[in-house]
Amino acid sequence: MGLFQIILPYLLAGVSVGGQYALMAIGYSMVYGILRLINFAHGDVFMVSGLIMVYMAQALPLYLSIPAVILLTVLLGFAVERAAYKPLRSAPRMSVMVSAIAVSYLLQNLALYITGGLNKNYPAIPWVSDSITVLGATTKRVTIITPFLMLALVAGLVVLIRHTKIGMAMRTVAKDFETSQLMGIKLDRVISFTFAIGSFLAATGSMLYFSNYPGVIPTAGGMPGLKAFVAAVFGGIGSIPGAVLGGLIIGVCESIIKGMDTVLVHLGLIRSPLELATFSDAFTFVLLIIILVFKPTGLFGEKTTDKV
Amino acid sequence: MTKKTHRLTAAALLALMFAMIIVLEQIIKPTDAAAMLLTVLKKSSVYALVAVSMNLLNGFTGLFSLGQAGFMLLGAYTYAIFTIPLADREFVYQYYDCVVHFSFPEALGSIMGGFGALLGVALAVILAGLVAAAAAWLIGLPVLRLKSDYLAIATLGFAEIIRAVFQWGKLGPVTNAANPLKNYVRLNFFRLSIGDTTINLSAFASVMMATLCIGAIVLLVNSSYGRAFKAIREDEIAAEAMGLNLYRLKQLAFCISSFFAGIGGAMLAMFANTVQANNFKAAMTYEILLIVVLGGIGSISGSCISALLFIFSSEWWLRGLDSGRFLGIAAPSVFRNGFRLVVFSLIIMAVVLFFRRGIMGDKELPYAAGRLWGRLRAFLAKADRKAGEPNG
């Protein structure tokens, strides 16, 4: 077996999971760009979206449950913003952030209560969840679909932001919160819309992500959420191409670390496995710290200057 | 009241509190329902210390760091590794050959007896803090130049990296990899045997350690260093212009905060029966941040009160919500496993939304108590005047 044959499955999985991180990272990045808020609840919205799918699929046929899941997730994102962030608009930044942590705590505990903490099997979506063989590597079709679907959605989003009125409003608010209000932009509407888009992308991401995993547990959103946020910071927070690139890089690196032992043994560099897979999550943060040390605002981040 | 009487009152109150804890510990039997009081008291003392250490960084120096769980992990592991009895090492390190053949309490206990063992435990706790502080120094080199949220995410990242390193199989001979460490010296070590009677001091020891550390932090905050930290919080550029060495002071605050977080970790290890890297997740840091903010950023007494309330309500007062019966209402279908945490998170949500500045704001307890007293006196005086007014 050649080196390529060994790496390929990891690479495919990496691009796929990277695409899913990217979809979530955009949600973090847009919210941060406008509110300067790390929306800690975003990962849990992602998890709840997975749970909604589990329960919906038991009651409705798939062609109805998928749009229903997307709609409900968007509503959830909207509701979270209205209930937990809007009342704190004038409060210190730390309060809003803690409110986000409290929402995350609440969503996790609600999920724990409703599911009883058990693993809920994610429904198999026909065609998408089927196994296929690519260049000799067996994988699920969702692995191949993810990057393309992600790029299509991102392209749509970029068009929306560049060429529509609400998109222009979003860019303005991100640039200068106060001045945009003076220019007559309805701030609450723009913020709600941002949360709706973020939740929509998270819902799509969650369908793709959980199709690859056996099930949903209440803490399932934590790690992917954290990684997606890291991806957003890595790419430069507030930048959509940055979030996509960050997500892909982090996904691929994480996946390759998982297969590193096999590759090194194959190359004859080491004799016995080093158990490097333990570091697959931690490596994300190593990448983050490296980029922050050399380029403190991320790959595509804007430079900010301190004014006295 | 003068400063001196203030201090005397505080000392008297503390002495009273410790006396009460010691008495309670002798009265309450482990099988009593009230035994929960001692358990939550021990746990909240740990959380109070860690919250205050986080407050030193987030509230007083204005450095938004989310690395607390990582430093607690370092402290907990250091403490556990150096207090496991040598005879038990083979049993604890089931799958590895333990390479650390040293236990502070045993080494010193063999020379000086009971006092030596106590000294050994104290040394292990201090070492736990030092290891965390040393790690903080190393981590601080690259990350302390970062600003606000970037610093937060970088420190959070380091905590996750530390967690992964401790779970790494190749470090098994030191850390026992992903397996738990156990049989180290726990809180039940603290008891006095005089003849046939045993005086149980575990809750006392835990609260005492936390009080000593928090006291040290209070002294630091009130010193010239504390004022320098606050200057950095208020305005970095102005502080630098006044001749403060920003980087050195930030590094100092970061190391001191981590030192106490490490001690908090060692205390958490003492409180729990096992230490396992997987328990020190980011969620733990979030919990502590919640405590700090709910108590009031920049208020040490606020952090302590909030830690007490947080642990008491989540672990004790709301227990009934999980087991079918709460405040006399029996509804097993609603009050089942997990309901407690749902209610608890709703309470937190409400506090966050309606008390934006936390319970205490940035005020300390004596001040708040003084104001309450002042208001009460004004109210009484008013009532007095009203009563004295002629009718009509």
XYZ file of C-alpha atoms in Angstrom:
700
model
C 0.000 0.000 0.000
C 1.427 3.379 -1.003
C 1.688 6.437 1.191
C -1.100 8.131 -0.761
C -3.437 5.241 -0.094
C -2.773 5.580 3.626
C -3.204 9.323 3.794
C -6.203 9.624 1.470
C -8.961 8.538 3.917
C -7.611 10.920 6.548
C -7.396 13.703 4.027
C -10.963 13.139 2.842
C -12.269 13.045 6.400
C -10.256 16.173 7.192
C -11.645 18.200 4.305
C -15.133 17.080 5.232
C -14.936 17.870 8.933
C -13.111 21.081 8.016
C -16.044 22.091 5.844
C -18.388 21.486 8.749
C -16.201 23.579 11.066
C -16.148 26.297 8.427
C -19.951 26.432 8.335
C -20.013 26.962 12.082
C -17.026 29.297 12.068
C -18.883 31.736 9.823
C -21.580 32.011 12.484
C -19.003 32.840 15.146
C -17.144 35.209 12.887
C -20.171 37.252 11.795
C -21.517 37.603 15.322
C -18.098 38.595 16.629
C -17.672 41.049 13.789
C -20.864 42.858 14.766
C -21.242 42.450 18.520
C -17.625 41.709 19.594
C -19.121 38.712 21.378
C -17.776 35.170 21.504
C -21.106 33.421 21.114
C -20.367 30.438 23.334
C -23.905 29.172 22.767
C -23.322 28.613 19.039
C -21.888 25.120 19.553
C -24.895 24.195 21.622
C -27.306 25.535 19.020
C -25.480 23.153 16.674
C -26.026 20.274 19.115
C -29.694 21.160 19.674
C -30.163 21.232 15.914
C -28.871 17.656 15.827
C -31.330 16.656 18.552
C -34.237 18.350 16.779
C -33.369 16.264 13.718
C -33.392 13.100 15.819
C -36.874 13.826 17.160
C -38.241 15.226 13.892
C -37.176 12.224 11.889
C -39.193 10.005 14.208
C -42.365 11.984 13.519
C -42.065 13.308 9.977
C -40.756 12.028 6.632
C -37.264 13.293 5.792
C -38.242 15.759 3.067
C -40.320 17.577 5.695
C -38.064 17.167 8.689
C -34.971 18.680 7.056
C -36.600 22.053 6.328
C -38.325 21.894 9.719
C -34.964 21.394 11.457
C -33.452 24.331 9.616
C -36.426 26.536 10.446
C -36.451 25.580 14.118
C -32.700 26.110 14.468
C -32.996 29.559 12.918
C -35.804 30.335 15.352
C -33.666 29.096 18.231
C -30.756 31.315 17.212
C -33.127 34.257 16.889
C -34.723 33.538 20.272
C -31.357 33.216 22.013
C -30.293 36.599 20.704
C -33.563 38.285 21.684
C -33.756 36.720 25.134
C -30.152 36.675 26.267
C -28.117 39.234 24.322
C -30.497 42.039 23.378
C -31.328 43.068 26.971
C -27.588 43.424 27.617
C -26.817 45.667 24.659
C -25.582 48.490 26.891
C -24.025 46.238 29.564
C -20.260 45.620 29.876
C -18.879 43.140 27.370
C -18.110 40.564 30.036
C -21.804 40.389 31.015
C -22.839 39.510 27.472
C -20.156 36.871 27.245
C -21.271 35.340 30.521
C -24.835 35.454 29.288
C -23.645 33.412 26.294
C -22.021 30.916 28.661
C -25.245 30.750 30.671
C -27.260 30.043 27.509
C -24.818 27.322 26.566
C -25.174 25.836 30.054
C -28.967 26.025 29.810
C -29.150 24.387 26.380
C -26.839 21.573 27.464
C -28.792 20.938 30.643
C -32.111 21.030 28.789
C -30.752 18.502 26.313
C -29.519 16.393 29.212
C -32.953 16.508 30.826
C -34.865 15.678 27.661
C -32.605 12.912 26.380
C -31.806 11.569 29.832
C -28.129 11.877 28.891
C -28.362 8.969 26.499
C -26.813 8.853 23.083
C -29.539 9.553 20.493
C -28.981 7.803 17.183
C -28.870 10.210 14.291
C -31.208 9.245 11.445
C -29.527 8.076 8.243
C -30.351 10.386 5.369
C -30.721 8.226 2.227
C -28.160 8.809 -0.551
C -26.184 11.212 1.649
C -25.296 8.599 4.277
C -24.534 5.826 1.757
C -21.056 4.364 1.574
C -19.029 4.961 -1.549
C -15.475 4.237 -2.694
C -13.215 7.065 -3.841
C -9.815 6.116 -5.308
C -9.817 2.995 -3.183
C -10.895 4.691 0.051
C -14.284 3.785 1.490
C -16.233 6.653 2.941
C -19.739 8.061 3.246
C -21.106 10.208 0.449
C -21.543 13.079 2.922
C -17.750 13.369 3.128
C -17.596 14.246 -0.549
C -20.685 16.448 -0.526
C -19.666 18.604 2.440
C -16.919 20.742 0.888
C -18.963 21.452 -2.237
C -22.139 22.280 -0.344
C -20.111 24.462 2.008
C -18.517 26.378 -0.865
C -21.924 26.857 -2.543
C -23.419 28.223 0.676
C -20.448 30.506 1.239
C -20.699 31.811 -2.316
C -24.378 32.562 -1.684
C -23.506 34.317 1.549
C -20.831 36.426 -0.086
C -23.314 37.513 -2.774
C -25.817 38.346 -0.060
C -23.332 40.432 1.871
C -21.923 42.245 -1.134
C -25.003 42.874 -3.220
C -28.068 43.220 -1.032
C -29.285 46.012 1.177
C -29.265 43.942 4.358
C -25.749 42.769 3.469
C -24.616 46.340 3.160
C -26.224 47.103 6.514
C -24.326 44.175 8.051
C -21.023 45.434 6.710
C -21.749 48.905 8.004
C -22.648 47.712 11.483
C -19.512 45.586 11.604
C -17.431 48.611 10.639
C -18.878 51.045 13.144
C -21.655 50.160 15.523
C -22.598 53.648 16.616
C -22.283 55.558 13.379
C -24.410 53.010 11.556
C -27.183 53.655 14.056
C -26.899 57.368 13.345
C -27.280 56.570 9.636
C -30.684 55.057 10.347
C -29.787 51.377 10.230
C -32.148 49.286 12.341
C -29.564 47.627 14.523
C -31.785 44.974 16.088
C -32.990 43.812 12.693
C -29.438 43.475 11.356
C -28.284 41.592 14.459
C -31.264 39.224 14.359
C -30.619 38.583 10.689
C -26.968 37.798 11.439
C -27.975 35.292 14.093
C -30.514 33.749 11.692
C -27.836 33.233 9.013
C -25.391 31.851 11.562
C -27.980 29.387 12.839
C -28.968 28.369 9.327
C -25.349 27.508 8.541
C -25.004 25.737 11.888
C -28.120 23.650 11.117
C -26.681 22.636 7.746
C -23.332 21.916 9.346
C -24.951 19.825 12.053
C -26.760 17.629 9.507
C -23.508 17.006 7.676
C -21.505 16.536 10.887
C -23.818 14.162 12.712
C -24.413 12.043 9.571
C -20.786 11.051 9.996
C -21.106 10.190 13.680
C -23.203 7.565 15.424
C -25.274 9.918 17.533
C -25.893 13.105 19.470
C -25.128 13.622 23.161
C -25.717 16.843 25.152
C -22.035 17.772 25.142
C -21.584 17.012 21.444
C -21.534 20.715 20.547
C -18.736 21.752 22.898
C -15.589 20.634 21.099
C -16.756 21.301 17.517
C -17.965 24.708 18.662
C -14.651 25.551 20.261
C -12.754 24.381 17.179
C -14.996 26.362 14.884
C -14.337 29.452 16.952
C -10.624 28.752 16.792
C -11.024 28.394 13.014
C -12.671 31.808 12.880
C -9.862 33.375 14.926
C -7.256 31.521 12.885
C -8.611 32.900 9.628
C -9.058 36.380 11.048
C -12.263 37.046 12.861
C -14.878 38.908 10.858
C -13.587 37.533 7.549
C -15.648 34.900 5.728
C -12.878 33.540 3.478
C -10.745 33.438 6.615
C -13.320 31.315 8.424
C -13.527 28.897 5.491
C -9.784 28.556 5.149
C -9.349 28.302 8.929
C -11.983 25.589 9.157
C -10.425 23.569 6.346
C -6.870 23.860 7.720
C -7.955 22.874 11.201
C -10.088 19.977 9.965
C -7.321 18.582 7.761
C -4.619 18.954 10.436
C -6.778 17.307 13.071
C -7.520 14.406 10.792
C -3.917 13.952 9.695
C -2.710 13.925 13.315
C -5.110 11.036 13.868
C -3.354 9.103 11.124
C 0.155 10.378 11.888
C 1.264 7.234 13.695
C 0.344 5.008 10.762
C 2.120 7.298 8.301
C 5.312 7.584 10.395
C 5.460 3.831 10.911
C 4.944 3.339 7.181
C 7.763 5.752 6.369
C 10.008 3.917 8.812
C 10.658 7.009 10.901
C 9.433 5.376 14.095
C 9.176 1.731 15.083
C 6.208 1.731 17.409
C 3.185 4.105 17.451
C 3.650 7.288 19.493
C -0.068 7.547 20.323
C -0.149 10.945 18.684
C -3.913 10.662 18.150
C -4.322 11.968 21.729
C -3.265 15.341 20.389
C -5.770 15.597 17.540
C -7.897 18.096 19.496
C -4.988 19.867 21.139
C -3.168 20.444 17.859
C -5.938 22.837 16.826
C -4.869 25.070 19.691
C -1.187 24.705 18.880
C -1.965 26.036 15.399
C -3.981 28.854 16.944
C -1.216 29.914 19.286
C 1.377 29.822 16.519
C -0.721 32.045 14.276
C -1.598 34.435 17.103
C 2.058 34.870 18.015
C 3.097 35.679 14.466
C -0.054 37.361 13.177
C -2.159 38.457 16.146
C -5.310 39.148 14.145
C -5.343 35.886 12.197
C -4.665 35.136 8.536
C -7.029 37.680 6.952
C -7.745 39.808 9.982
C -7.770 43.562 9.782
C -5.106 45.403 11.665
C -6.383 47.482 14.513
C -4.531 50.399 15.958
C -4.741 51.555 19.534
C -5.769 55.134 19.996
C -5.025 56.950 23.180
C -15.246 52.529 62.690
C -11.503 52.758 62.367
C -9.358 50.442 60.307
C -8.155 48.682 63.449
C -11.610 47.825 64.734
C -12.507 46.673 61.215
C -9.636 44.223 61.320
C -10.552 43.042 64.791
C -14.158 42.426 63.749
C -13.030 40.512 60.676
C -10.642 38.374 62.729
C -13.344 37.694 65.309
C -15.852 36.706 62.624
C -13.330 34.378 60.986
C -12.472 32.768 64.329
C -16.181 32.294 65.004
C -16.660 30.705 61.582
C -13.802 28.264 62.122
C -15.046 27.377 65.591
C -18.485 26.679 64.161
C -17.066 24.496 61.401
C -15.046 22.463 63.901
C -18.075 21.995 66.157
C -20.352 21.073 63.250
C -17.830 18.538 62.051
C -17.899 16.762 65.387
C -21.707 16.812 65.692
C -22.718 15.751 62.193
C -22.378 12.037 61.479
C -21.528 10.946 57.933
C -24.920 9.245 57.651
C -26.919 12.359 58.586
C -28.735 14.350 55.922
C -26.799 17.375 57.160
C -23.509 15.699 56.180
C -24.144 17.266 52.792
C -23.457 20.624 54.444
C -19.854 19.622 55.108
C -19.397 18.221 51.608
C -20.629 21.375 49.898
C -18.639 23.512 52.312
C -15.450 21.724 51.264
C -16.266 21.966 47.600
C -17.251 25.626 47.772
C -14.024 26.490 49.584
C -12.129 25.096 46.578
C -14.280 27.001 44.110
C -14.065 30.194 46.164
C -10.270 30.078 46.033
C -10.147 29.364 42.298
C -12.749 32.048 41.610
C -10.775 34.605 43.612
C -7.600 33.635 41.758
C -9.420 34.141 38.457
C -10.805 37.431 39.719
C -7.274 38.618 40.460
C -6.561 38.255 36.750
C -9.902 39.118 35.127
C -11.227 41.571 37.661
C -8.186 43.335 39.048
C -5.629 43.202 36.240
C -8.104 43.232 33.364
C -6.483 40.244 31.674
C -9.193 38.033 30.240
C -7.762 34.558 30.737
C -9.612 31.261 30.421
C -6.797 28.915 31.425
C -7.928 28.196 34.968
C -8.875 24.548 34.422
C -5.447 23.832 32.936
C -3.607 25.260 35.935
C -5.911 23.409 38.308
C -5.099 20.217 36.433
C -1.371 20.841 36.857
C -1.865 21.452 40.568
C -4.087 18.439 41.089
C -1.687 16.096 39.295
C 1.415 17.452 41.017
C -0.220 17.089 44.397
C -1.552 13.595 43.699
C 1.700 12.271 42.220
C 3.752 13.413 45.210
C 1.433 12.131 47.908
C 0.536 8.621 46.723
C 2.081 6.188 49.246
C 4.983 4.263 47.683
C 3.367 0.936 48.498
C 0.272 1.823 46.507
C 2.058 3.005 43.392
C 2.022 -0.353 41.670
C -1.729 -0.617 42.213
C -2.463 2.927 41.017
C -0.162 2.779 37.990
C -1.692 -0.482 36.795
C -0.480 -0.315 33.213
C 2.768 1.593 33.624
C 5.958 1.454 35.655
C 5.755 4.480 37.865
C 8.968 6.519 37.645
C 8.302 8.887 40.549
C 9.334 7.139 43.740
C 8.842 9.898 46.199
C 6.031 10.910 48.477
C 6.320 14.047 50.605
C 4.096 12.952 53.503
C 5.865 9.575 53.726
C 9.380 10.918 53.418
C 8.859 13.572 56.084
C 6.509 11.382 58.126
C 9.238 8.787 58.572
C 11.523 11.442 60.112
C 9.109 13.542 62.121
C 6.001 11.419 62.548
C 2.528 12.952 62.319
C 3.780 16.509 62.112
C 6.163 15.520 59.310
C 3.298 14.004 57.327
C 1.335 17.234 57.714
C 4.357 19.243 56.635
C 4.738 16.890 53.654
C 1.164 17.519 52.573
C 1.712 21.256 52.902
C 4.887 21.018 50.804
C 3.066 19.004 48.132
C 0.310 21.646 48.008
C 2.856 24.445 47.655
C 4.708 22.488 44.987
C 1.372 22.097 43.151
C 1.043 25.878 43.119
C 4.656 26.361 42.023
C 4.334 23.946 39.108
C 1.218 25.773 37.920
C 2.983 29.126 38.314
C 6.024 27.902 36.377
C 3.784 26.685 33.562
C 2.020 30.048 33.614
C 5.345 31.821 33.289
C 6.214 29.767 30.192
C 2.760 30.240 28.675
C 2.841 33.930 29.491
C 5.958 34.488 27.379
C 4.110 34.225 24.068
C 0.474 34.938 24.991
C 0.561 37.914 27.333
C 1.185 40.224 24.408
C -2.256 39.350 23.062
C -5.272 41.516 23.754
C -8.664 40.711 25.341
C -10.491 37.897 23.519
C -7.361 36.698 21.757
C -5.700 36.207 25.126
C -8.787 34.368 26.346
C -8.850 31.915 23.476
C -5.075 31.370 23.594
C -5.103 30.566 27.321
C -8.114 28.309 26.799
C -6.101 26.617 24.084
C -3.155 26.082 26.418
C -5.460 24.521 28.991
C -6.678 22.065 26.356
C -3.102 21.314 25.295
C -2.116 20.619 28.923
C -5.092 18.282 29.226
C -4.025 16.372 26.122
C -0.400 16.125 27.283
C -1.463 14.611 30.597
C -3.539 12.007 28.789
C -0.724 11.042 26.442
C 0.126 7.358 26.704
C 3.888 7.971 26.464
C 3.775 9.997 29.687
C 1.936 7.172 31.451
C 4.828 6.381 33.842
C 4.420 9.872 35.326
C 0.784 10.826 34.808
C -0.876 7.406 34.512
C -2.149 8.630 31.087
C -5.942 8.611 30.829
C -6.366 6.473 33.945
C -7.276 8.085 37.231
C -4.806 8.729 40.055
C -6.073 7.603 43.443
C -5.021 6.636 46.996
C -3.215 9.926 47.512
C -3.676 11.922 50.740
C -7.250 13.180 50.871
C -9.119 15.525 53.185
C -9.933 12.734 55.661
C -6.199 12.798 56.463
C -6.870 15.870 58.583
C -7.973 14.533 61.953
C -6.568 14.476 65.432
C -6.599 11.304 67.476
C -6.267 11.834 71.202
C -6.669 8.538 72.991
C -9.990 7.086 71.867
C -11.585 10.248 70.545
C -10.971 11.446 67.022
C -11.443 15.067 66.106
C -12.421 15.341 62.489
C -10.909 18.390 60.813
C -11.367 17.822 57.076
C -13.823 20.668 56.351
C -11.844 22.901 58.707
C -8.617 22.135 56.816
C -10.185 22.825 53.446
C -11.761 26.124 54.484
C -8.589 27.097 56.332
C -6.386 26.561 53.284
C -8.780 28.556 51.112
C -8.951 31.346 53.708
C -5.163 31.588 53.979
C -4.762 31.798 50.206
C -7.610 34.267 49.750
C -6.124 36.325 52.589
C -2.804 36.412 50.735
C -4.587 37.581 47.593
C -6.386 40.320 49.558
C -3.043 41.530 50.920
C -1.610 41.531 47.402
C -4.553 43.447 45.969
C -4.219 46.100 48.687
C -0.464 46.459 48.166
C 1.320 48.695 45.679
C 1.343 45.775 43.248
C -2.434 45.572 43.547
C -2.713 49.232 42.682
C -0.438 48.725 39.689
C -2.655 45.839 38.525
C -5.728 48.044 38.785
C -3.959 50.778 36.859
C -3.344 48.304 34.031
C -7.010 47.337 34.097
C -8.188 50.906 33.882
C -5.900 52.057 31.110
C -2.866 50.197 29.788
C -1.416 53.117 27.916
C -1.776 55.528 30.820
C -0.287 52.926 33.178
C 2.700 52.514 30.887
C 3.121 56.252 30.686
C 3.255 56.356 34.485
C 6.315 54.124 34.313
C 4.789 50.727 35.043
C 6.426 47.799 33.317
C 3.290 46.355 31.705
C 4.719 43.064 30.591
C 6.431 42.264 33.883
C 3.348 43.125 35.922
C 1.050 41.111 33.680
C 3.418 38.174 33.919
C 3.428 38.560 37.702
C -0.377 38.670 37.949
C -0.655 35.681 35.607
C 1.844 33.594 37.624
C 0.315 34.482 40.997
C -3.195 33.744 39.783
C -2.023 30.401 38.397
C -0.164 29.618 41.612
C -3.421 29.853 43.537
C -5.332 28.025 40.814
C -2.760 25.236 41.194
C -3.358 25.155 44.938
C -7.088 25.125 44.190
C -6.476 22.123 41.940
C -4.595 20.338 44.725
C -7.497 21.067 47.068
C -9.968 19.770 44.498
C -7.903 16.591 44.322
C -8.025 16.322 48.121
C -11.780 16.804 48.029
C -12.425 14.255 45.290
C -11.391 10.620 45.445
C -9.611 10.512 42.113
C -7.829 12.839 39.722
C -8.379 12.438 36.018
C -7.282 14.835 33.304
C -10.562 14.462 31.467
C -12.468 16.248 34.244
C -10.586 19.506 33.746
C -12.397 20.591 30.611
C -13.129 24.077 29.335
C -16.576 23.692 30.942
C -14.865 23.897 34.333
C -13.301 27.240 33.431
C -16.666 28.508 32.213
C -18.210 27.511 35.528
C -15.565 29.461 37.425
C -15.978 32.459 35.126
C -19.717 32.318 35.853
C -18.988 32.367 39.578
C -16.631 35.317 39.201
C -19.025 37.381 37.119
C -22.090 36.488 39.185
C -20.212 37.564 42.300
C -19.056 40.776 40.724
C -15.912 41.366 38.703
C -13.326 42.919 40.953
C -14.940 41.914 44.239
C -13.184 39.246 46.297
C -15.981 38.836 48.813
C -18.371 38.708 45.855
C -16.482 35.740 44.388
C -16.582 33.938 47.742
C -20.305 34.521 48.292
C -21.105 33.558 44.739
C -19.010 30.361 44.996
C -20.883 29.421 48.164
C -24.286 30.100 46.604
C -23.318 28.388 43.346
C -22.120 25.169 44.933
C -24.741 25.110 47.694
C -27.659 25.484 45.309
C -26.355 23.280 42.519
C -25.180 20.471 44.786
C -27.530 20.628 47.734
C -30.542 22.938 47.871
C -31.944 21.915 44.500
C -31.232 18.195 44.951
C -34.946 17.467 45.430
C -35.606 18.504 41.835
C -33.729 15.435 40.683
C -35.382 12.932 42.954
C -39.080 13.649 42.582
C -39.764 15.802 45.627
C -38.993 19.486 46.061
C -40.369 21.882 48.695
C -43.016 19.323 49.534
C -44.271 19.045 45.964
C -44.065 15.516 44.603
C -44.003 15.321 40.813
C -41.758 12.421 39.821
C -42.567 12.791 36.120
C -41.210 16.372 36.000
C -38.683 16.245 38.838
C -36.519 13.557 37.324
C -32.805 13.316 36.662
C -31.411 16.511 35.191
C -34.257 18.848 36.158
C -32.130 20.329 38.930
C -29.569 21.583 36.447
C -32.239 23.010 34.147
C -33.710 25.046 37.005
C -30.221 25.991 38.148
C -29.244 27.282 34.720
C -32.496 29.265 34.517
C -31.636 30.898 37.852
C -28.169 31.757 36.567
C -29.657 33.161 33.385
C -31.971 35.351 35.453
C -29.125 36.599 37.647
C -27.006 37.380 34.588
C -29.835 39.337 32.963
C -31.050 41.241 36.021
C -27.852 41.754 38.039
C -25.550 42.987 35.309
C -22.799 43.869 37.714
C -23.093 40.692 39.756
C -24.127 40.340 43.365
C -21.541 42.736 44.764
C -20.516 44.869 41.788
C -16.911 45.812 42.484
C -17.599 46.527 46.161
C -16.380 44.442 49.058
C -18.458 43.001 51.842
C -17.557 45.475 54.642
C -18.586 48.350 52.413
C -21.869 46.733 51.401
C -22.625 45.747 54.986
C -21.779 49.281 56.125
C -24.140 50.757 53.558
C -26.901 48.375 54.569
C -26.358 49.373 58.190
C -26.429 53.054 57.210
C -29.693 52.616 55.348
C -31.219 50.725 58.227
C -30.236 53.499 60.637
C -31.635 56.168 58.326
C -34.856 54.188 58.031
C -35.126 53.782 61.786
C -34.427 57.463 62.354
C -37.140 58.351 59.850
C -39.599 56.009 61.529
C -38.643 57.569 64.818
C -39.288 61.069 63.531
C -42.629 59.985 62.104
C -43.645 58.503 65.429
C -42.578 61.684 67.175
C -44.578 63.995 64.897
C -47.801 65.282 66.373
C -50.886 63.930 64.679
C -52.991 66.180 62.730
